[in-house]
Coordinates of C-alpha atoms in Angstrom, one line a residue:
Chain A
M5 CA 28.8 -10.8 -21.6
K6 CA 26.9 -7.4 -22.8
N7 CA 25.5 -8.4 -26.5
V8 CA 21.8 -9.2 -25.6
V9 CA 18.7 -10.1 -27.6
I10 CA 15.2 -9.5 -26.7
I11 CA 12.6 -11.5 -28.1
G12 CA 9.4 -9.7 -27.0
S13 CA 7.6 -6.6 -27.3
G14 CA 5.4 -6.4 -24.4
N15 CA 5.5 -3.8 -22.0
V16 CA 8.6 -5.5 -20.2
A17 CA 10.1 -6.1 -23.1
S18 CA 9.6 -2.3 -23.8
H19 CA 11.2 -1.7 -21.0
L20 CA 14.9 -3.9 -21.2
I21 CA 14.9 -2.7 -24.7
Q22 CA 15.1 1.0 -23.6
F23 CA 17.5 0.5 -20.7
I24 CA 19.3 -1.9 -22.8
L25 CA 20.1 1.6 -25.5
A26 CA 20.9 4.0 -23.2
N27 CA 23.7 1.7 -20.8
E28 CA 26.8 2.1 -22.2
Q29 CA 27.9 -1.3 -20.9
L30 CA 25.4 -2.7 -22.9
N31 CA 24.4 -3.5 -26.1
L32 CA 21.2 -4.2 -28.4
V33 CA 22.3 -6.8 -30.8
Q34 CA 18.4 -7.5 -32.5
I35 CA 14.6 -7.7 -31.2
Y36 CA 12.7 -10.6 -32.5
A37 CA 8.8 -9.4 -32.5
R38 CA 5.9 -11.2 -34.2
N39 CA 4.6 -7.7 -33.9
S40 CA 6.5 -4.5 -34.0
K41 CA 4.2 -1.6 -34.2
D42 CA 4.4 0.0 -30.7
L43 CA 8.5 -1.0 -30.6
N44 CA 9.0 1.5 -33.6
L45 CA 8.8 3.7 -31.8
I46 CA 11.5 3.4 -29.6
V47 CA 14.1 1.7 -31.9
K48 CA 15.0 1.6 -35.1
D49 CA 13.4 -1.0 -37.9
S50 CA 16.8 -2.2 -38.9
L51 CA 16.9 -3.8 -35.3
I52 CA 13.9 -5.3 -36.0
T53 CA 13.3 -8.9 -37.2
N54 CA 10.3 -11.5 -37.2
D55 CA 12.2 -14.5 -38.5
Y56 CA 13.7 -16.7 -36.0
S57 CA 16.4 -17.7 -38.8
C58 CA 17.3 -14.2 -38.9
I59 CA 18.1 -13.9 -35.4
K60 CA 21.6 -13.5 -34.4
E61 CA 24.6 -14.4 -32.2
A62 CA 24.3 -12.9 -28.4
D63 CA 25.2 -13.3 -25.5
L64 CA 22.4 -13.3 -24.0
Y65 CA 18.8 -14.3 -25.7
I66 CA 15.9 -12.8 -23.2
I67 CA 12.5 -14.4 -23.4
A68 CA 10.0 -11.6 -22.3
V69 CA 7.0 -12.8 -23.8
S70 CA 3.3 -14.2 -21.9
D71 CA 3.8 -17.1 -19.6
N72 CA 1.8 -19.3 -21.9
S73 CA 4.3 -18.3 -25.3
I74 CA 7.7 -19.4 -23.8
A75 CA 7.7 -22.5 -24.4
E76 CA 7.1 -22.2 -28.1
V77 CA 9.5 -19.2 -28.5
S78 CA 12.0 -20.9 -26.9
K79 CA 11.5 -24.2 -29.0
N80 CA 11.3 -21.8 -32.2
L81 CA 15.0 -20.7 -31.1
P82 CA 17.5 -21.7 -33.9
F83 CA 20.3 -22.2 -32.3
E84 CA 21.6 -24.7 -29.8
N85 CA 23.6 -24.3 -26.9
K86 CA 23.3 -20.5 -25.4
L87 CA 21.9 -19.0 -22.3
V88 CA 18.9 -18.2 -22.9
V89 CA 16.5 -16.7 -19.8
H90 CA 12.7 -15.8 -19.5
T91 CA 11.2 -12.7 -17.5
S92 CA 8.5 -14.7 -15.9
G93 CA 7.6 -14.1 -12.1
S94 CA 5.2 -17.6 -12.2
A95 CA 6.4 -19.8 -15.1
S96 CA 9.5 -22.3 -14.2
L97 CA 12.7 -22.7 -15.8
T98 CA 12.3 -25.7 -17.8
A99 CA 9.5 -23.7 -19.5
I100 CA 12.4 -23.2 -21.5
N101 CA 12.9 -25.1 -24.1
E102 CA 16.3 -27.4 -23.1
K103 CA 18.0 -27.2 -26.0
N104 CA 19.3 -24.2 -24.6
R105 CA 20.9 -23.2 -21.1
R106 CA 18.0 -22.0 -19.6
G107 CA 18.2 -19.4 -16.6
V108 CA 15.2 -16.7 -15.5
F109 CA 15.6 -12.6 -15.6
Y110 CA 12.9 -11.5 -13.2
P111 CA 12.4 -8.0 -12.8
L112 CA 9.5 -7.8 -9.5
Q113 CA 8.3 -4.8 -10.3
T114 CA 4.8 -3.7 -11.8
F115 CA 5.4 -2.2 -14.9
T116 CA 3.1 0.4 -16.4
K117 CA 2.7 1.4 -20.0
N118 CA 4.5 5.0 -20.7
K119 CA 6.0 5.4 -17.5
L120 CA 9.7 4.7 -17.5
V121 CA 10.9 2.5 -14.9
N122 CA 13.9 3.5 -12.9
F123 CA 15.6 -0.4 -13.1
S124 CA 18.0 0.7 -10.1
E125 CA 15.2 0.2 -7.6
V126 CA 14.5 -3.2 -9.1
P127 CA 15.4 -6.6 -7.3
F128 CA 16.0 -8.8 -9.8
C129 CA 15.2 -12.7 -9.3
L130 CA 17.7 -14.5 -10.8
E131 CA 17.9 -18.4 -11.7
T132 CA 20.4 -20.8 -13.8
E133 CA 20.2 -24.3 -15.1
F134 CA 24.2 -24.5 -14.7
E135 CA 25.8 -22.9 -12.4
K136 CA 28.5 -21.2 -14.6
D137 CA 26.1 -19.5 -15.8
Y138 CA 25.1 -17.6 -12.4
E139 CA 27.9 -15.7 -12.4
N140 CA 27.9 -14.2 -15.4
L141 CA 23.8 -13.2 -15.5
E142 CA 24.5 -11.6 -11.7
Y143 CA 27.2 -9.5 -13.1
F144 CA 24.9 -8.8 -16.4
S145 CA 22.1 -8.1 -14.3
K146 CA 23.7 -5.7 -12.2
N147 CA 24.0 -3.4 -14.6
F148 CA 20.3 -2.5 -14.1
S149 CA 20.4 -3.5 -10.5
K150 CA 22.1 -3.4 -7.4
L151 CA 19.3 -5.6 -5.8
V152 CA 20.0 -8.8 -7.3
Y153 CA 18.8 -12.0 -5.9
K154 CA 19.3 -15.9 -6.1
I155 CA 16.2 -17.4 -6.6
S156 CA 14.8 -21.2 -6.9
S157 CA 11.9 -21.6 -9.7
E158 CA 10.1 -22.9 -6.4
Q159 CA 10.6 -19.7 -4.5
R160 CA 9.7 -17.6 -7.4
K161 CA 6.0 -19.0 -7.7
Y162 CA 5.7 -18.1 -3.8
I163 CA 7.5 -14.8 -4.4
H164 CA 4.4 -14.6 -7.1
L165 CA 1.9 -15.3 -5.3
S166 CA 3.1 -12.9 -2.7
A167 CA 3.3 -10.2 -5.4
V168 CA -0.6 -10.3 -6.0
F169 CA -1.5 -9.6 -2.7
V170 CA 1.2 -6.8 -1.6
S171 CA 0.6 -5.5 -4.8
N172 CA -2.4 -6.5 -6.7
F173 CA -4.7 -6.6 -3.7
T174 CA -3.6 -3.9 -2.4
N175 CA -4.6 -1.4 -5.7
H176 CA -8.1 -3.3 -5.2
M177 CA -8.3 -2.1 -1.3
F178 CA -7.5 1.9 -2.6
T179 CA -10.4 1.0 -5.9
I180 CA -12.6 0.5 -3.1
G181 CA -11.5 3.1 -0.8
N182 CA -12.2 4.9 -3.9
E183 CA -15.3 4.3 -4.7
I184 CA -16.7 4.9 -1.3
C185 CA -15.3 8.2 -1.7
K186 CA -16.7 8.9 -5.2
E187 CA -20.6 8.0 -3.6
N188 CA -19.5 10.4 -0.7
D189 CA -18.1 13.6 -2.2
I190 CA -15.0 13.4 -0.8
P191 CA -11.5 14.0 -2.6
F192 CA -9.5 10.6 -3.1
E193 CA -6.5 12.7 -1.8
I194 CA -6.9 13.0 1.1
F195 CA -6.0 9.4 1.9
K196 CA -2.7 9.7 0.3
P197 CA -0.8 11.0 3.6
L198 CA -1.7 7.6 5.2
I199 CA -1.4 5.3 2.6
Q200 CA 2.2 6.7 2.7
E201 CA 2.8 6.2 6.0
T202 CA 1.0 2.4 6.3
V203 CA 4.2 1.8 4.1
N204 CA 6.4 3.4 5.8
K205 CA 5.6 1.6 9.0
I206 CA 6.4 -1.4 7.6
D207 CA 10.3 0.5 6.9
H208 CA 10.5 -0.2 11.3
L209 CA 8.1 -2.5 12.0
S210 CA 6.5 -6.3 11.0
P211 CA 3.4 -5.8 8.9
I212 CA 1.7 -7.9 11.8
E213 CA 3.2 -5.4 14.6
A214 CA 1.8 -2.0 12.8
Q215 CA -1.6 -3.6 12.0
T216 CA -3.8 -1.1 13.2
G217 CA -7.5 -0.6 13.4
P218 CA -11.1 -1.8 14.4
A219 CA -10.2 -5.4 13.6
V220 CA -7.3 -5.9 15.7
R221 CA -8.8 -3.9 18.3
N222 CA -11.4 -6.0 17.9
D223 CA -13.8 -3.1 18.2
S224 CA -17.3 -5.0 17.5
E225 CA -19.1 -2.1 17.6
T226 CA -16.8 0.3 15.0
I227 CA -17.8 -3.1 12.7
K228 CA -21.1 -3.5 13.2
K229 CA -21.3 0.6 12.0
H230 CA -18.8 0.1 8.9
L231 CA -21.0 -2.9 7.9
D232 CA -24.1 -0.8 7.9
L233 CA -22.8 1.6 5.8
I234 CA -21.7 -0.6 2.7
N235 CA -24.8 -1.4 0.7
N236 CA -22.7 -3.4 -1.5
E237 CA -23.4 -7.2 -0.7
K238 CA -20.2 -8.0 -2.0
I239 CA -18.2 -5.6 -0.5
K240 CA -19.8 -6.0 2.8
L241 CA -18.7 -9.8 2.7
L242 CA -15.2 -8.5 1.5
Y243 CA -14.6 -6.5 4.5
L244 CA -15.7 -9.1 7.0
N245 CA -13.2 -12.2 5.3
I246 CA -10.6 -9.8 5.7
T247 CA -11.3 -8.4 9.3
E248 CA -11.7 -12.2 9.8
S249 CA -7.9 -12.8 8.5
I250 CA -6.6 -10.2 10.9
K251 CA -8.3 -11.5 13.7
N252 CA -7.2 -15.0 13.2
Y253 CA -3.2 -13.9 12.7
N254 CA -3.2 -11.7 15.7
V255 CA -4.6 -14.8 17.8
K256 CA -1.6 -16.5 16.3
K257 CA 0.4 -13.9 17.1
L258 CA -0.9 -13.8 21.4
Chain B
M7 CA -6.9 30.8 19.7
K8 CA -3.8 29.5 20.9
N9 CA -4.9 28.7 24.3
V10 CA -5.7 24.2 23.9
V11 CA -6.8 21.8 26.8
I12 CA -6.0 18.4 25.7
I13 CA -8.1 15.4 27.6
G14 CA -6.8 12.5 27.1
S15 CA -3.5 10.3 27.6
G16 CA -3.4 7.8 24.5
N17 CA -1.9 7.6 21.3
V18 CA -3.5 10.9 19.6
A19 CA -3.4 12.8 22.6
S20 CA 0.7 12.1 23.1
H21 CA 1.1 12.9 19.3
L22 CA -1.0 16.8 19.6
I23 CA 0.6 17.4 23.0
Q24 CA 4.7 17.1 21.2
F25 CA 3.3 18.8 18.5
I26 CA 1.7 21.6 20.7
L27 CA 5.0 21.9 23.0
A28 CA 7.4 22.3 20.5
N29 CA 5.1 25.2 18.2
E30 CA 5.1 28.5 19.4
Q31 CA 2.5 30.0 18.1
L32 CA 0.4 27.6 20.5
N33 CA 0.0 27.1 24.1
L34 CA -0.5 24.0 25.8
V35 CA -3.2 24.7 29.0
Q36 CA -3.1 21.6 30.6
I37 CA -3.8 18.4 30.0
Y38 CA -6.8 16.3 32.0
A39 CA -5.9 12.8 32.4
R40 CA -7.3 10.0 34.2
N41 CA -3.9 8.3 33.3
S42 CA -0.5 10.3 33.1
K43 CA 1.9 7.5 33.7
D44 CA 3.0 7.3 29.7
L45 CA 3.0 11.0 29.8
N46 CA 5.3 11.9 32.4
L47 CA 7.5 11.1 29.7
I48 CA 7.1 13.9 27.5
V49 CA 5.1 16.8 30.2
K50 CA 6.0 18.5 33.6
D51 CA 4.3 17.2 36.1
S52 CA 2.0 19.9 36.8
L53 CA 0.6 20.6 33.7
I54 CA -1.4 17.6 34.4
T55 CA -4.7 17.5 36.4
N56 CA -7.2 14.2 37.0
D57 CA -9.3 16.6 38.4
Y58 CA -12.6 17.7 36.2
S59 CA -13.1 20.5 38.9
C60 CA -9.8 21.6 38.1
I61 CA -9.7 22.1 34.6
K62 CA -8.8 25.1 33.4
E63 CA -9.9 27.7 31.2
A64 CA -8.8 28.0 27.3
D65 CA -9.6 28.7 24.1
L66 CA -9.9 24.8 22.5
Y67 CA -10.7 21.5 24.2
I68 CA -9.4 18.7 22.3
I69 CA -11.0 15.7 23.6
A70 CA -8.5 12.6 22.4
V71 CA -10.0 9.9 24.2
S72 CA -11.8 6.5 22.8
D73 CA -14.8 7.0 20.9
N74 CA -16.8 5.4 23.5
S75 CA -15.9 7.4 26.3
I76 CA -16.8 10.7 24.5
A77 CA -20.1 11.3 25.7
E78 CA -19.0 10.7 29.7
V79 CA -15.8 12.7 29.6
S80 CA -17.6 15.8 28.0
K81 CA -20.3 15.8 30.1
N82 CA -17.9 15.7 33.2
L83 CA -16.3 19.3 32.0
P84 CA -17.6 22.0 34.2
F85 CA -17.8 24.1 31.7
E86 CA -20.5 25.2 29.2
N87 CA -19.9 27.4 25.5
K88 CA -16.9 26.7 24.9
L89 CA -15.8 24.8 22.2
V90 CA -15.2 21.5 22.7
V91 CA -14.2 19.2 19.9
H92 CA -12.8 15.6 19.7
T93 CA -10.6 13.6 17.3
S94 CA -12.2 10.9 16.2
G95 CA -12.7 9.5 13.0
S96 CA -16.1 7.5 13.8
A97 CA -18.0 9.2 16.4
S98 CA -20.3 11.8 15.5
L99 CA -20.1 15.1 16.4
T100 CA -23.1 14.9 18.4
A101 CA -21.1 12.5 20.7
I102 CA -19.9 15.0 22.6
N103 CA -22.6 16.8 25.4
E104 CA -24.4 19.8 23.8
K105 CA -23.5 22.2 26.9
N106 CA -20.9 22.8 24.8
R107 CA -20.3 24.5 21.2
R108 CA -19.9 20.8 19.7
G109 CA -16.2 19.9 16.8
V110 CA -14.3 18.0 15.6
F111 CA -10.7 18.0 14.9
Y112 CA -9.9 14.3 12.8
P113 CA -6.5 13.6 11.9
L114 CA -6.8 10.9 9.3
Q115 CA -3.1 9.5 9.6
T116 CA -2.0 6.1 11.2
F117 CA -0.8 7.1 14.9
T118 CA 2.5 5.1 15.8
K119 CA 3.7 4.5 19.4
N120 CA 7.2 6.3 19.5
K121 CA 7.2 6.9 16.5
L122 CA 7.0 11.0 15.7
V123 CA 4.6 12.4 13.3
N124 CA 5.3 14.9 10.9
F125 CA 1.9 16.9 10.9
S126 CA 2.1 19.3 8.0
E127 CA 1.8 16.0 6.0
V128 CA -1.5 14.9 7.5
P129 CA -5.2 15.2 6.2
F130 CA -7.0 17.5 9.5
C131 CA -10.9 16.8 8.5
L132 CA -12.9 19.7 11.0
E133 CA -16.5 20.2 11.6
T134 CA -17.7 22.6 13.6
E135 CA -22.2 22.8 15.2
F136 CA -21.5 27.0 14.6
E137 CA -20.4 28.2 11.7
K138 CA -18.6 31.5 13.5
D139 CA -16.2 28.6 15.2
Y140 CA -15.2 27.0 11.9
E141 CA -12.7 29.5 11.1
N142 CA -11.4 29.7 14.3
L143 CA -11.0 26.2 14.1
E144 CA -9.8 25.6 10.4
Y145 CA -7.0 29.3 11.5
F146 CA -6.0 26.6 14.5
S147 CA -5.6 23.4 12.5
K148 CA -3.2 25.4 9.9
N149 CA -0.9 25.1 13.0
F150 CA -0.6 21.7 12.2
S151 CA -1.2 21.0 8.5
K152 CA -2.2 23.1 5.0
L153 CA -4.4 19.9 4.6
V154 CA -7.5 21.2 6.4
Y155 CA -10.8 19.8 5.1
K156 CA -14.5 20.7 5.7
I157 CA -16.0 17.3 6.4
S158 CA -19.6 16.5 7.5
S159 CA -20.2 13.6 10.3
E160 CA -21.6 11.7 7.2
Q161 CA -18.6 12.0 5.1
R162 CA -16.6 11.5 7.8
K163 CA -17.7 8.1 8.8
Y164 CA -17.2 7.3 5.1
I165 CA -13.9 8.2 5.5
H166 CA -13.0 5.9 8.7
L167 CA -14.7 3.3 6.1
S168 CA -12.4 4.1 3.4
A169 CA -9.8 4.3 5.6
V170 CA -9.8 0.7 6.7
F171 CA -9.3 -1.1 3.4
V172 CA -6.8 1.8 2.1
S173 CA -4.4 1.1 5.1
N174 CA -5.7 -1.5 8.3
F175 CA -6.6 -3.4 5.1
T176 CA -3.8 -3.2 2.8
N177 CA -1.3 -3.5 6.0
H178 CA -3.3 -7.2 6.0
M179 CA -2.4 -7.7 2.4
F180 CA 1.5 -7.1 3.5
T181 CA 1.0 -9.3 6.2
I182 CA -0.2 -12.2 4.2
G183 CA 2.8 -11.8 1.9
N184 CA 5.6 -11.6 4.5
E185 CA 4.0 -14.8 6.0
I186 CA 4.1 -16.5 2.4
C187 CA 7.9 -14.8 2.1
K188 CA 8.8 -17.0 6.1
E189 CA 7.9 -20.2 4.8
N190 CA 9.6 -20.2 1.4
D191 CA 12.6 -18.0 3.2
I192 CA 12.6 -15.6 0.9
P193 CA 13.6 -12.2 2.2
F194 CA 10.3 -9.9 2.5
E195 CA 12.5 -6.6 1.9
I196 CA 12.2 -8.0 -2.0
F197 CA 8.8 -6.3 -2.4
K198 CA 9.5 -3.2 -0.8
P199 CA 10.2 -1.7 -4.4
L200 CA 6.8 -3.3 -5.6
I201 CA 4.9 -2.6 -2.6
Q202 CA 6.4 1.7 -3.1
E203 CA 5.8 1.8 -7.1
T204 CA 2.1 0.2 -6.4
V205 CA 1.8 3.8 -4.0
N206 CA 3.4 6.1 -6.7
K207 CA 1.1 4.3 -9.6
I208 CA -1.8 6.0 -8.0
D209 CA -0.2 9.4 -8.1
H210 CA -0.9 9.3 -12.3
L211 CA -3.5 6.7 -12.6
S212 CA -7.0 6.4 -11.0
P213 CA -6.5 3.1 -8.8
I214 CA -8.9 0.6 -10.9
E215 CA -6.8 2.1 -14.8
A216 CA -3.8 0.9 -12.2
Q217 CA -4.9 -2.5 -11.4
T218 CA -2.5 -4.9 -12.6
G219 CA -2.1 -9.2 -12.0
P220 CA -3.9 -12.4 -13.0
A221 CA -7.3 -11.3 -12.0
V222 CA -7.9 -8.3 -13.8
R223 CA -6.4 -10.3 -17.1
N224 CA -9.1 -12.9 -15.8
D225 CA -5.5 -15.5 -16.6
S226 CA -7.1 -18.4 -15.4
E227 CA -4.5 -20.3 -15.3
T228 CA -2.4 -18.8 -12.7
I229 CA -4.9 -18.1 -10.9
K230 CA -5.6 -22.0 -10.0
K231 CA -1.8 -22.0 -9.3
H232 CA -1.7 -19.9 -6.8
L233 CA -4.5 -21.4 -5.1
D234 CA -2.5 -24.2 -5.2
L235 CA 0.2 -23.2 -3.8
I236 CA -1.8 -21.7 -0.8
N237 CA -2.0 -24.0 2.2
N238 CA -4.3 -22.1 4.4
E239 CA -7.7 -22.8 3.7
K240 CA -9.2 -19.1 4.8
I241 CA -6.4 -17.6 2.9
K242 CA -7.2 -19.7 -0.2
L243 CA -11.1 -17.9 0.8
L244 CA -9.4 -14.5 0.7
Y245 CA -7.8 -15.0 -1.9
L246 CA -10.7 -15.8 -3.8
N247 CA -13.1 -13.3 -2.7
I248 CA -10.4 -10.5 -3.4
T249 CA -9.9 -12.2 -7.0
E250 CA -13.8 -11.9 -7.7
S251 CA -14.2 -8.4 -6.3
I252 CA -11.1 -7.4 -8.6
K253 CA -13.4 -9.6 -11.3
N254 CA -16.6 -7.6 -10.5
Y255 CA -14.7 -4.3 -10.4
N256 CA -13.3 -4.2 -13.6
V257 CA -16.6 -5.6 -15.4
K258 CA -18.1 -2.1 -14.3
K259 CA -15.0 -0.7 -15.7
L260 CA -15.5 -2.1 -19.3

């Protein structure tokens, strides 16, 4: 299984296209894209179509479009009984039209435009409708990364939810820290080693064991001092809520 | 300035002691500790005293005790007009008794018991009461790390507050992600590359530019799906609050 058609032109599609083009074991047969503006920079025009009826024969069709478009795009495919996968963290396998053999090929990573992804360090969450397709999809995925996991649609929903906490919400904690720094003329760089060590710690400890700070120590004096420093009422509320949540988890632990 | 007395036996004190003992430019004159139980493993008994009147002559006295004890400990020191610093992120310089020349030597890092700290990557926030002491304290600190910053007591309060967001609260986001994984038989390891990339991104982008996820996309369908997956009402509220906060910041950005 080496001949691939990519459907989509967004962030994930672009990163997959660039990887497949650079990999000698894989062959990018074609790209279907309604909007090929961004793609022209990375592939020849002749590889791109915007006409469903022109989509070529391949071993695997990867739909990398927004969750809401998966159903429509997969319905428009002009063939049946082929292996068609999507790349979404939150859409079910059944979002794909049932006329094809369905699957999921979900790279668990945060993709940034114009920043190359090292796929060898990206975990892939795989799922197929039919057992016989799993082996092929797994073999295909190992061209990208050794980190390949069999994950059901049900589990994947929770992975996507957890990813929001560990990545999106974590980044928001950085945003708030950065704002506090800007207001007080402190270079945000000063926090980079602390942030890296916070991440390194969970290589050796579970996150609940790694918890430090005033909330887990129940240091109400420091908590009060911090609340007094925060002018923004919404951020104050957030500080209180997360502090309470840390206390709750710690009580459970004891 | 190379002869140092450390006052305290906790986590920060232990890490400083180990570093100073291993550094040829520095001389650990003595440790004052009420409770020397943990210290016996890393230093000879003869280096430790629990009697204030026995504290020896040194160039620098570092008080590494809990915030609440700084005032009392510094009052009990049996000398005057020496350079005495504390290591606290949240206590003011003036927490130290005024009979000595006061200062702050605050390593901005999260310390874990039994895990050696690489001080060369730790930023030190320095402050002194008298300008002439600053240069000496800076010179001393550079034995530990090149990352030395002049930070006022006022700024340091905000650094400590930011550190709670970027480290303690971030770790709590990991805890929640880990709990969701445990409940759904998902290995938490699967998130390590995502977490690392979340941190790498803020080397190139400001945190607000690096924000991704359903909140910043205003993807209410995914947000609703996620809320439906969370059983715990407190975690649900936390999800909602952080999502709202991301939306608020993003509106400000636009």
